[in-house]
Short mmCIF file of C-alpha atoms in Angstrom, two decimals:
data_model
loop_
_atom_site.label_atom_id
_atom_site.label_comp_id
_atom_site.label_asym_id
_atom_site.label_seq_id
_atom_site.Cartn_x
_atom_site.Cartn_y
_atom_site.Cartn_z
CA MET S 1 -41.65 -53.08 -47.87
CA SER S 2 -42.63 -52.32 -51.41
CA ASP S 3 -46.03 -50.78 -51.99
CA THR S 4 -46.29 -52.83 -55.18
CA PRO S 5 -44.97 -56.21 -54.13
CA PHE S 6 -46.27 -58.27 -57.02
CA GLY S 7 -47.39 -55.90 -59.78
CA PHE S 8 -46.12 -54.58 -63.03
CA GLY S 9 -46.51 -51.05 -64.31
CA LEU S 10 -46.89 -49.87 -67.87
CA PRO S 11 -43.83 -49.43 -70.10
CA PRO S 12 -42.70 -45.84 -70.64
CA GLU S 13 -44.05 -44.01 -73.66
CA GLU S 14 -41.75 -42.77 -76.38
CA PRO S 15 -40.86 -39.10 -75.89
CA GLU S 16 -42.40 -36.79 -78.44
CA ASP S 17 -39.04 -35.39 -79.51
CA GLY S 18 -37.54 -38.79 -80.33
CA ASP S 19 -33.91 -39.49 -79.61
CA GLU S 20 -33.34 -36.01 -78.25
CA GLY S 21 -35.99 -36.65 -75.63
CA LYS S 22 -34.33 -39.93 -74.73
CA LYS S 23 -30.99 -38.21 -74.27
CA LYS S 24 -32.54 -35.55 -72.09
CA ASP S 25 -34.26 -38.16 -70.01
CA GLN S 26 -31.03 -40.11 -69.54
CA GLN S 27 -29.16 -36.98 -68.59
CA SER S 28 -31.77 -36.10 -66.00
CA GLY S 29 -31.55 -39.54 -64.44
CA GLY S 30 -35.04 -40.51 -65.59
CA GLU S 31 -36.66 -38.25 -63.02
CA GLN S 32 -39.21 -37.00 -65.53
CA GLY S 33 -40.14 -40.48 -66.71
CA PRO S 34 -43.08 -42.57 -65.60
CA ALA S 35 -43.14 -44.79 -62.57
CA ASN S 36 -41.26 -48.09 -62.39
CA PRO S 37 -42.50 -49.96 -65.51
CA PHE S 38 -42.00 -53.31 -63.83
CA GLY S 39 -43.66 -52.28 -60.59
CA PHE S 40 -41.28 -54.24 -58.40
CA GLY S 41 -40.83 -51.38 -55.95
CA LEU S 42 -37.20 -52.27 -55.33
CA PRO S 43 -34.63 -50.03 -53.72
CA GLY S 44 -32.76 -48.18 -56.41
CA ALA S 45 -29.13 -47.31 -56.62
CA GLY S 46 -29.74 -44.48 -54.21
CA GLY S 47 -31.65 -46.56 -51.67
CA PHE S 48 -35.37 -46.59 -51.02
CA GLY S 49 -36.97 -43.68 -52.80
CA GLY S 50 -33.60 -42.66 -54.19
CA PRO S 51 -32.74 -41.64 -57.75
CA GLY S 52 -32.71 -45.26 -58.91
CA ALA S 53 -36.08 -46.13 -57.47
CA ASP S 54 -37.89 -45.37 -60.75
CA ASN S 55 -35.50 -47.46 -62.81
CA PRO S 56 -36.42 -51.15 -62.52
CA LEU S 57 -33.28 -52.35 -64.24
CA ALA S 58 -31.13 -50.23 -61.93
CA ALA S 59 -33.04 -51.71 -59.03
CA MET S 60 -32.39 -55.26 -60.16
CA PHE S 61 -28.99 -54.93 -61.76
CA GLY S 62 -27.38 -51.89 -60.15
CA SER S 63 -26.46 -48.60 -61.76
CA LEU S 64 -26.71 -49.22 -65.49
CA ASN S 65 -24.72 -47.83 -68.37
CA PRO S 66 -24.43 -48.90 -72.02
CA THR S 67 -21.65 -51.34 -71.18
CA ASP S 68 -23.76 -53.53 -68.91
CA LEU S 69 -27.17 -53.33 -70.60
CA GLY S 70 -26.49 -56.66 -72.25
CA ALA S 71 -25.92 -58.37 -68.93
CA ALA S 72 -29.03 -56.73 -67.51
CA PHE S 73 -31.27 -58.01 -70.28
CA GLN S 74 -29.64 -61.42 -70.05
CA GLN S 75 -30.67 -61.62 -66.40
CA LEU S 76 -34.14 -60.37 -67.29
CA GLY S 77 -34.39 -63.19 -69.82
CA GLN S 78 -33.33 -65.68 -67.17
CA MET S 79 -36.09 -64.37 -64.93
CA LEU S 80 -38.72 -64.83 -67.64
CA SER S 81 -37.47 -68.32 -68.47
CA TYR S 82 -37.46 -69.49 -64.85
CA GLU S 83 -38.89 -73.02 -64.57
CA GLY S 84 -38.20 -73.88 -60.95
CA GLY S 85 -40.46 -74.01 -57.91
CA PRO S 86 -43.07 -71.49 -56.77
CA VAL S 87 -40.42 -68.95 -55.75
CA ASN S 88 -37.39 -67.85 -57.74
CA TRP S 89 -34.95 -68.17 -54.86
CA ASP S 90 -31.94 -67.20 -56.95
CA MET S 91 -33.63 -63.88 -57.59
CA ALA S 92 -34.66 -63.60 -53.94
CA LYS S 93 -31.05 -64.06 -52.85
CA GLN S 94 -29.77 -61.55 -55.39
CA ILE S 95 -32.27 -58.88 -54.43
CA ALA S 96 -31.78 -59.49 -50.70
CA ARG S 97 -28.05 -58.92 -51.08
CA GLN S 98 -28.63 -55.81 -53.19
CA THR S 99 -31.05 -54.47 -50.58
CA VAL S 100 -28.46 -55.10 -47.86
CA ALA S 101 -25.84 -53.31 -49.93
CA GLN S 102 -28.00 -50.16 -49.98
CA GLY S 103 -27.66 -49.87 -46.21
CA THR S 104 -30.30 -49.08 -43.61
CA PRO S 105 -32.40 -45.89 -43.67
CA ASP S 106 -30.05 -44.32 -41.12
CA GLY S 107 -27.22 -44.61 -43.61
CA VAL S 108 -25.35 -47.51 -41.99
CA LYS S 109 -23.78 -49.72 -44.64
CA ASP S 110 -23.03 -53.40 -44.30
CA ALA S 111 -19.42 -54.33 -43.72
CA SER S 112 -17.32 -57.40 -43.11
CA VAL S 113 -16.97 -58.37 -39.47
CA GLY S 114 -13.52 -57.72 -38.07
CA THR S 115 -11.40 -59.99 -35.92
CA ALA S 116 -12.03 -57.97 -32.76
CA GLU S 117 -15.81 -58.13 -33.24
CA ARG S 118 -15.72 -61.87 -33.83
CA SER S 119 -13.69 -62.37 -30.66
CA ALA S 120 -16.11 -60.20 -28.68
CA VAL S 121 -19.10 -62.26 -29.87
CA GLU S 122 -17.37 -65.55 -29.11
CA GLU S 123 -16.49 -64.35 -25.62
CA ALA S 124 -20.02 -63.10 -24.98
CA VAL S 125 -21.58 -66.40 -26.03
CA ARG S 126 -19.07 -68.37 -23.94
CA LEU S 127 -19.89 -66.31 -20.84
CA ALA S 128 -23.61 -66.46 -21.59
CA ASP S 129 -23.49 -70.25 -21.68
CA LEU S 130 -21.81 -70.32 -18.27
CA TRP S 131 -24.53 -68.12 -16.79
CA LEU S 132 -27.30 -70.20 -18.35
CA ASP S 133 -26.02 -73.36 -16.67
CA ASP S 134 -27.58 -72.11 -13.43
CA ALA S 135 -30.88 -71.09 -15.05
CA THR S 136 -31.83 -74.19 -17.05
CA SER S 137 -31.28 -77.93 -16.98
CA LEU S 138 -30.82 -78.00 -20.76
CA PRO S 139 -27.11 -78.18 -21.63
CA SER S 140 -25.37 -75.87 -24.04
CA GLY S 141 -26.62 -76.06 -27.60
CA ALA S 142 -24.12 -73.70 -29.21
CA GLY S 143 -21.33 -75.74 -30.71
CA SER S 144 -19.87 -72.53 -32.08
CA ALA S 145 -20.39 -68.79 -31.91
CA VAL S 146 -20.31 -66.71 -35.09
CA ALA S 147 -20.45 -63.00 -35.87
CA TRP S 148 -22.27 -62.33 -39.12
CA SER S 149 -22.48 -59.38 -41.43
CA ARG S 150 -25.96 -58.68 -42.81
CA ALA S 151 -25.07 -60.35 -46.09
CA GLU S 152 -23.91 -63.45 -44.21
CA TRP S 153 -27.21 -63.50 -42.31
CA VAL S 154 -29.06 -63.51 -45.64
CA GLU S 155 -27.01 -66.43 -46.92
CA ALA S 156 -27.42 -68.45 -43.73
CA THR S 157 -31.18 -67.96 -43.30
CA LEU S 158 -32.50 -68.34 -46.87
CA PRO S 159 -32.98 -72.14 -46.54
CA ALA S 160 -35.31 -71.58 -43.57
CA TRP S 161 -37.23 -68.85 -45.40
CA GLN S 162 -37.68 -71.24 -48.30
CA GLU S 163 -39.22 -73.82 -45.99
CA LEU S 164 -41.55 -71.21 -44.52
CA VAL S 165 -42.66 -69.45 -47.70
CA ASP S 166 -42.95 -72.21 -50.31
CA PRO S 167 -46.29 -73.59 -48.98
CA VAL S 168 -47.97 -70.20 -49.45
CA ALA S 169 -46.38 -69.62 -52.84
CA GLU S 170 -47.50 -73.05 -54.01
CA ARG S 171 -51.10 -72.23 -53.18
CA VAL S 172 -50.98 -68.97 -55.09
CA GLY S 173 -49.33 -70.60 -58.09
CA ALA S 174 -51.92 -73.36 -58.18
CA ALA S 175 -54.75 -70.85 -57.84
CA MET S 176 -53.47 -68.79 -60.79
CA GLY S 177 -53.76 -71.86 -63.02
CA ASP S 178 -56.98 -73.26 -61.56
CA VAL S 179 -59.05 -70.15 -62.19
CA LEU S 180 -58.75 -70.56 -65.96
CA PRO S 181 -61.43 -72.74 -67.61
CA GLU S 182 -60.13 -76.09 -68.88
CA GLU S 183 -60.57 -75.13 -72.55
CA MET S 184 -58.63 -71.94 -71.94
CA GLN S 185 -55.90 -73.84 -70.08
CA ALA S 186 -55.43 -76.07 -73.12
CA MET S 187 -55.12 -73.06 -75.39
CA ALA S 188 -53.05 -70.93 -73.06
CA GLY S 189 -50.29 -73.35 -72.12
CA PRO S 190 -47.44 -70.96 -72.94
CA LEU S 191 -49.26 -68.12 -71.19
CA ILE S 192 -49.71 -70.20 -68.03
CA GLY S 193 -46.05 -71.12 -68.12
CA MET S 194 -45.09 -67.48 -68.42
CA MET S 195 -47.46 -66.56 -65.59
CA ARG S 196 -45.85 -69.14 -63.35
CA SER S 197 -42.40 -67.90 -64.24
CA MET S 198 -43.45 -64.37 -63.49
CA GLY S 199 -45.20 -65.53 -60.32
CA GLY S 200 -41.96 -67.10 -59.13
CA ALA S 201 -40.16 -63.89 -59.99
CA MET S 202 -42.72 -61.75 -58.18
CA PHE S 203 -42.51 -63.85 -55.04
CA GLY S 204 -38.72 -63.91 -55.29
CA THR S 205 -38.66 -60.14 -55.60
CA GLN S 206 -40.90 -59.53 -52.62
CA ILE S 207 -39.19 -62.09 -50.41
CA GLY S 208 -35.72 -60.91 -51.38
CA GLN S 209 -36.58 -57.33 -50.54
CA ALA S 210 -38.24 -58.32 -47.26
CA VAL S 211 -35.34 -60.49 -46.13
CA GLY S 212 -32.87 -57.80 -47.14
CA VAL S 213 -34.69 -55.18 -45.07
CA LEU S 214 -34.96 -57.57 -42.14
CA ALA S 215 -31.22 -58.21 -42.29
CA GLY S 216 -30.74 -54.59 -41.28
CA GLU S 217 -32.83 -55.06 -38.11
CA VAL S 218 -32.21 -58.48 -36.57
CA VAL S 219 -29.56 -58.99 -33.92
CA GLY S 220 -29.22 -62.77 -34.19
CA SER S 221 -30.57 -65.89 -35.86
CA THR S 222 -33.62 -66.44 -33.64
CA ASP S 223 -35.32 -63.04 -33.42
CA ILE S 224 -38.77 -64.31 -34.41
CA GLY S 225 -38.68 -67.40 -32.22
CA LEU S 226 -37.80 -69.71 -35.11
CA PRO S 227 -34.36 -71.20 -35.81
CA LEU S 228 -33.55 -69.40 -39.04
CA GLY S 229 -29.86 -70.28 -39.00
CA PRO S 230 -28.01 -73.58 -38.72
CA ILE S 231 -28.67 -75.48 -35.50
CA GLY S 232 -25.75 -75.27 -33.10
CA LYS S 233 -24.48 -71.89 -34.29
CA ALA S 234 -25.14 -69.01 -31.94
CA ALA S 235 -24.98 -65.94 -34.17
CA LEU S 236 -24.97 -62.21 -33.53
CA LEU S 237 -24.76 -59.33 -36.01
CA PRO S 238 -22.34 -56.81 -34.45
CA ALA S 239 -23.52 -53.87 -36.58
CA ASN S 240 -27.16 -54.42 -35.60
CA VAL S 241 -26.29 -55.10 -31.97
CA GLU S 242 -24.57 -51.74 -31.82
CA ALA S 243 -27.56 -50.03 -33.47
CA PHE S 244 -29.94 -51.74 -31.04
CA GLY S 245 -28.11 -50.38 -28.00
CA LYS S 246 -27.27 -46.99 -29.43
CA ASP S 247 -29.76 -44.86 -27.49
CA LEU S 248 -30.35 -47.09 -24.46
CA GLY S 249 -27.67 -45.62 -22.24
CA VAL S 250 -26.37 -49.12 -21.51
CA PRO S 251 -22.71 -50.15 -21.98
CA LYS S 252 -22.35 -51.97 -25.29
CA GLU S 253 -20.69 -54.91 -23.56
CA GLU S 254 -23.83 -55.47 -21.48
CA VAL S 255 -26.07 -55.14 -24.52
CA ARG S 256 -23.99 -57.69 -26.39
CA LEU S 257 -23.96 -60.07 -23.44
CA TYR S 258 -27.71 -59.86 -22.88
CA LEU S 259 -28.41 -60.56 -26.55
CA ALA S 260 -25.89 -63.40 -26.44
CA LEU S 261 -27.86 -64.86 -23.52
CA ARG S 262 -31.02 -64.85 -25.62
CA GLU S 263 -29.30 -66.40 -28.61
CA ALA S 264 -27.61 -69.08 -26.51
CA ALA S 265 -30.89 -69.88 -24.71
CA HIS S 266 -32.67 -70.37 -28.03
CA GLN S 267 -29.88 -72.66 -29.18
CA ARG S 268 -30.22 -74.81 -26.05
CA LEU S 269 -33.91 -75.21 -26.60
CA PHE S 270 -33.74 -76.08 -30.29
CA ALA S 271 -30.74 -78.38 -29.86
CA HIS S 272 -32.12 -80.45 -26.97
CA VAL S 273 -35.83 -80.52 -27.78
CA PRO S 274 -35.53 -82.53 -31.01
CA TRP S 275 -39.21 -82.31 -31.98
CA LEU S 276 -39.49 -78.54 -31.52
CA ARG S 277 -38.23 -77.33 -34.89
CA SER S 278 -40.44 -79.68 -36.89
CA HIS S 279 -43.35 -78.82 -34.59
CA LEU S 280 -42.98 -75.09 -35.28
CA PHE S 281 -42.36 -75.38 -39.01
CA GLY S 282 -45.16 -77.95 -39.26
CA ALA S 283 -47.52 -75.51 -37.58
CA VAL S 284 -46.53 -72.82 -40.06
CA ASP S 285 -47.08 -75.23 -42.92
CA GLY S 286 -50.44 -76.34 -41.53
CA TYR S 287 -51.59 -72.76 -41.22
CA ALA S 288 -50.32 -71.83 -44.68
CA ARG S 289 -52.09 -74.78 -46.30
CA GLY S 290 -55.32 -73.65 -44.69
CA ILE S 291 -55.07 -70.28 -46.40
CA LYS S 292 -57.23 -69.96 -49.47
CA VAL S 293 -56.85 -67.55 -52.32
CA ASP S 294 -59.86 -65.40 -53.14
CA THR S 295 -60.54 -67.21 -56.40
CA ALA S 296 -63.59 -65.08 -57.17
CA LYS S 297 -61.40 -61.98 -57.22
CA LEU S 298 -58.70 -63.79 -59.17
CA GLU S 299 -61.21 -65.17 -61.69
CA ASP S 300 -62.55 -61.69 -62.25
CA VAL S 301 -59.05 -60.38 -62.88
CA VAL S 302 -58.05 -63.22 -65.20
CA GLY S 303 -61.38 -63.10 -67.06
CA GLN S 304 -60.86 -59.43 -67.84
CA PHE S 305 -57.09 -59.66 -68.19
CA ASP S 306 -55.79 -57.21 -70.75
CA PRO S 307 -52.15 -57.67 -71.78
CA GLN S 308 -52.06 -53.94 -72.42
CA ASN S 309 -53.04 -53.25 -68.80
CA PRO S 310 -51.18 -55.70 -66.54
CA GLU S 311 -51.65 -53.35 -63.60
CA GLN S 312 -55.01 -55.09 -62.99
CA LEU S 313 -53.17 -58.05 -61.51
CA GLN S 314 -51.08 -55.72 -59.38
CA ASP S 315 -54.16 -53.97 -58.00
CA ALA S 316 -55.88 -57.25 -57.16
CA LEU S 317 -52.87 -58.62 -55.33
CA GLN S 318 -52.39 -55.39 -53.42
CA GLN S 319 -55.99 -55.52 -52.19
CA GLY S 320 -55.27 -58.87 -50.54
CA MET S 321 -55.70 -62.31 -52.03
CA PHE S 322 -55.12 -64.40 -48.88
CA GLN S 323 -58.08 -65.39 -46.76
CA PRO S 324 -57.63 -67.79 -43.82
CA GLU S 325 -60.38 -70.36 -43.87
CA ASP S 326 -62.76 -69.98 -40.95
CA THR S 327 -62.71 -73.66 -40.10
CA PRO S 328 -61.98 -75.50 -36.84
CA GLU S 329 -58.86 -76.96 -38.43
CA GLN S 330 -57.51 -73.55 -39.44
CA LYS S 331 -58.28 -72.05 -36.05
CA ALA S 332 -56.53 -74.97 -34.37
CA ALA S 333 -53.48 -74.53 -36.61
CA LEU S 334 -53.33 -70.83 -35.79
CA ALA S 335 -53.70 -71.41 -32.06
CA ARG S 336 -51.06 -74.15 -32.14
CA LEU S 337 -48.56 -71.93 -33.93
CA GLU S 338 -49.16 -68.84 -31.82
CA THR S 339 -48.98 -70.85 -28.61
CA ALA S 340 -45.80 -72.66 -29.62
CA LEU S 341 -44.04 -69.42 -30.54
CA ALA S 342 -45.22 -67.76 -27.33
CA LEU S 343 -43.96 -70.68 -25.24
CA VAL S 344 -40.56 -70.57 -26.91
CA GLU S 345 -40.19 -66.83 -26.45
CA GLY S 346 -41.64 -66.92 -22.94
CA TRP S 347 -39.24 -69.64 -21.84
CA VAL S 348 -36.25 -67.74 -23.27
CA ASP S 349 -37.44 -64.53 -21.60
CA ALA S 350 -37.81 -66.21 -18.19
CA VAL S 351 -34.53 -68.14 -18.38
CA VAL S 352 -32.50 -65.18 -19.61
CA HIS S 353 -33.97 -62.94 -16.91
CA ALA S 354 -33.06 -65.47 -14.23
CA ALA S 355 -29.49 -65.65 -15.53
CA ALA S 356 -29.00 -61.91 -16.11
CA LYS S 357 -30.82 -60.32 -13.18
CA PRO S 358 -28.19 -61.10 -10.50
CA ARG S 359 -25.31 -60.14 -12.79
CA LEU S 360 -26.33 -57.23 -15.04
CA SER S 361 -27.59 -53.95 -13.63
CA SER S 362 -29.30 -53.25 -16.96
CA ALA S 363 -31.15 -56.59 -17.11
CA ASP S 364 -34.58 -55.13 -16.35
CA ALA S 365 -34.22 -52.28 -18.85
CA LEU S 366 -32.99 -54.58 -21.64
CA ARG S 367 -35.76 -57.06 -20.95
CA GLU S 368 -38.44 -54.40 -21.18
CA THR S 369 -36.91 -52.94 -24.35
CA LEU S 370 -37.07 -56.30 -26.08
CA ARG S 371 -40.60 -56.95 -24.84
CA ARG S 372 -41.80 -53.62 -26.20
CA ARG S 373 -40.04 -54.27 -29.47
CA ARG S 374 -42.08 -57.46 -29.87
CA ALA S 375 -45.32 -55.98 -28.53
CA THR S 376 -45.28 -53.09 -31.01
CA GLY S 377 -44.98 -55.46 -33.94
CA GLY S 378 -41.36 -54.90 -34.82
CA PRO S 379 -39.79 -55.56 -38.20
CA ALA S 380 -39.46 -59.29 -37.58
CA GLU S 381 -43.18 -59.71 -36.93
CA GLN S 382 -44.14 -57.47 -39.85
CA THR S 383 -41.90 -59.33 -42.28
CA PHE S 384 -43.13 -62.69 -41.03
CA ALA S 385 -46.73 -61.56 -41.51
CA THR S 386 -46.01 -60.30 -45.02
CA LEU S 387 -44.29 -63.47 -46.16
CA ILE S 388 -46.51 -66.05 -44.48
CA GLY S 389 -49.81 -64.17 -44.35
CA LEU S 390 -49.88 -64.59 -40.59
CA GLU S 391 -50.29 -61.97 -37.88
CA LEU S 392 -48.54 -62.99 -34.68
CA ARG S 393 -49.78 -61.82 -31.31
CA PRO S 394 -46.68 -60.89 -29.30
CA ARG S 395 -48.86 -60.02 -26.27
CA ARG S 396 -48.80 -63.75 -25.47
CA LEU S 397 -45.12 -63.40 -24.62
CA ARG S 398 -45.80 -61.91 -21.21
CA ASP S 399 -48.38 -64.57 -20.38
CA ALA S 400 -45.97 -67.34 -21.38
CA SER S 401 -43.08 -65.80 -19.47
CA ARG S 402 -45.19 -65.53 -16.33
CA LEU S 403 -46.26 -69.14 -16.70
CA TRP S 404 -42.67 -70.40 -16.97
CA ALA S 405 -41.64 -68.27 -13.98
CA SER S 406 -44.52 -69.69 -11.93
CA LEU S 407 -43.53 -73.21 -12.94
CA THR S 408 -39.96 -72.52 -11.82
CA ASP S 409 -41.21 -71.44 -8.39
CA ALA S 410 -43.53 -74.44 -8.11
CA ARG S 411 -41.37 -77.23 -9.50
CA GLY S 412 -37.86 -75.89 -9.82
CA VAL S 413 -35.73 -75.64 -12.95
CA ASP S 414 -35.75 -79.38 -13.66
CA GLY S 415 -39.51 -79.70 -13.28
CA ARG S 416 -40.13 -76.70 -15.49
CA ASP S 417 -37.83 -77.86 -18.29
CA ALA S 418 -39.23 -81.39 -18.13
CA LEU S 419 -42.36 -80.12 -19.87
CA TRP S 420 -40.36 -79.90 -23.11
CA ALA S 421 -40.08 -83.70 -23.17
CA HIS S 422 -43.18 -83.99 -25.35
CA PRO S 423 -45.48 -81.48 -27.10
CA ASP S 424 -48.52 -82.94 -25.36
CA MET S 425 -47.07 -81.86 -22.01
CA LEU S 426 -46.87 -78.17 -22.93
CA PRO S 427 -49.49 -75.62 -21.90
CA THR S 428 -52.25 -74.82 -24.38
CA ALA S 429 -53.61 -71.50 -25.60
CA THR S 430 -56.25 -71.71 -22.87
CA ASP S 431 -53.53 -72.22 -20.28
CA LEU S 432 -51.81 -69.02 -21.42
CA ASP S 433 -55.00 -67.17 -20.52
CA ASP S 434 -54.67 -68.49 -16.96
CA PRO S 435 -50.99 -69.31 -16.27
CA ASP S 436 -51.46 -69.61 -12.52
CA GLY S 437 -54.40 -71.92 -13.03
CA PHE S 438 -52.25 -74.24 -15.15
CA VAL S 439 -49.51 -74.35 -12.53
CA HIS S 440 -51.86 -74.99 -9.62
CA ARG S 441 -53.95 -77.48 -11.54
CA GLU S 442 -50.90 -79.47 -12.47
CA GLN S 443 -49.67 -79.30 -8.90
CA LEU S 444 -53.00 -80.63 -7.70
CA ASP S 445 -52.88 -83.50 -10.14
CA PHE S 446 -49.39 -84.50 -9.06
CA SER S 447 -50.32 -84.18 -5.38
CA GLU S 448 -53.31 -86.43 -5.83
CA LEU S 449 -51.15 -88.95 -7.65
CA ASP S 450 -48.54 -88.86 -4.87
CA LYS S 451 -51.30 -89.24 -2.30
CA MET S 452 -52.72 -92.26 -4.09
CA LEU S 453 -49.30 -93.85 -4.37
CA GLY S 454 -48.58 -93.10 -0.73
CA GLU S 455 -51.85 -94.64 0.39
CA ALA S 456 -51.18 -97.69 -1.75
CA ALA S 457 -47.75 -98.09 -0.20
CA SER S 458 -48.91 -97.60 3.40
CA GLY S 459 -51.98 -99.75 2.90
CA SER S 460 -49.99 -102.64 1.58
CA GLU S 461 -49.26 -103.68 5.16
CA GLY S 462 -52.96 -104.09 5.86
CA LYS S 463 -53.74 -106.01 2.73
CA PRO S 464 -52.40 -109.35 3.97
CA ASP S 465 -54.85 -109.15 6.86
CA LEU S 466 -57.67 -108.68 4.43
CA LYS S 467 -56.33 -111.48 2.36
CA LYS S 468 -56.04 -113.68 5.42
CA LYS S 469 -59.59 -112.83 6.31
CA ASP S 470 -60.71 -113.71 2.82
CA ASP S 471 -58.63 -116.85 2.90
CA THR S 472 -60.06 -117.79 6.26
CA GLU S 473 -63.55 -117.22 5.05
CA THR S 474 -62.75 -119.14 1.91
CA GLY S 475 -61.09 -121.87 3.85
CA GLY S 476 -64.11 -122.07 6.14
CA ASP S 477 -66.34 -122.39 3.17
CA ASP S 478 -64.15 -125.13 1.73
CA SER S 479 -64.07 -127.00 4.99
CA GLU S 480 -67.77 -126.94 5.13
#
C-alpha cells in the first residue's frame, strides 16, 4: 500500500542552472529530484520503489517521453474535471491494471491464461463439485468454471468493490464540504467542486492500487468471504494458485483441487442462500455509514488550508480520519458483519474438510495453511481494512468451523445446512464464544418440543374420557 494514499506533495523547484539542469535531471531519470509531487505513492515504471516511483506521471501514464506528454496531461485534465460519484472508478480501474502489469514483488508478471490451465481449472471444479455432493445438502452453485489472469480478476471484481467502498467515500466527500462555513461554501463553489474531483481521484488512486496489489495475492473470487465475482462463476487464478503452493511440498494438482473445493463451496452457499449476499453487503454498508469523520481535525486543516502547502491535507488523512461511532447501533453492525463473515468462512472450512479429508492426503496441511493465512491478517484482510475502515477478526473462523462441525455431528448435514434458511436462525456472536453451548441448547429446545408433541399425541386418547367426564357432569347438571 502507498504510504501517502490521499496526499499531494509540493511541485519540484526549478533547477538553478536552468535548462541545463533540466536536461541533467532527465538524463539521470529524475533520481536527484524531489519526492513525488502528486504524492500518490503509485508503483512506477520499475515497480514499487523502482526508478519510476518518484515520477507521478510515469506512475499514472507509464514511461513518459516527449511524444506522449500530451496524452498524459490530457488524462490529468480528465482527472481534475471528474464530476462523477465519490470515487473515480475509471481511474481506479486504470491504476489497478497498471499495478498488475508491474508484477508481484517476487518478479512474477501477469500473463494470459493458456488453454491447458483453463482445462485444469474446469476439471478441478467439476471434481470438487462431485466431492461436495456428499458434504452438503446445497446443490452445485457453479454454472461455469473460469480461469482468470490477474487483470481479468480486476475487471470482474470492480463492481463489488464499488458497492463496498462507495458508502465510505460518500461520507468523506460530504464531510469535506460540511466543514466549511456556509458563507465560505457560497464563495468557494469552484474550490469545493475541485476538492470533490480531487477527492474522487484520491480514492480512485488508493483503491486502484490496493485492488491491483490484491490481484497478485488472491487465488479465487471469494478469498475474503464475500462474493466479489459474478454469482455462478467459480474462478481460480492459476498463476496465484501456483505461487500459493510453491513451498508447501504438496503436488500442485492437490493444491488446485483443494482451492477449487473452497471456491465451489462458496458458490453453493451464495447461489442457494438468496438473502446472504445482501445480508453481508448490507452489514458492510451499515458499518460504513456508522463511521464518522473526525470533523474537528478536518476543520482545523481546512481552516488553515494553504494552497502553497497542500501536504497539510495529506498529513491529516494519513493520521487517520475515520472513527467508528461508539454507539450500540455501530457495535451491533460490527458484530453482525464479523459474525456473518465468520459463519460463511467457518461453514466453507468445515464442508471442504469433510469432502477433502478422506480423499486428499494433504487436506490437513492445506487447511492449516489457509487458516494461518487468515489468522495472520493476510493481504485480503489488510486490503479490506484499508478500503472499508474495518478490521476483521479472523480468529472467529476456528470458532465458527467448530460450531458447524458440532452441528453436523448433532443434526447431520441436512440439519446443519437448514440453518441457512433464514438469518434469524444463524448463531450469534455470543454463540461463537460457546459453540458447544449453542448446539446443545438447540438440541434441548428441539427435544422439549418433540416431547411436548409426543405427549400431546399420546394423551389424545385420554382426552375423550375427560371430555366424557365433563359431559357427564354437565349433563348431570342439565338434568338437574
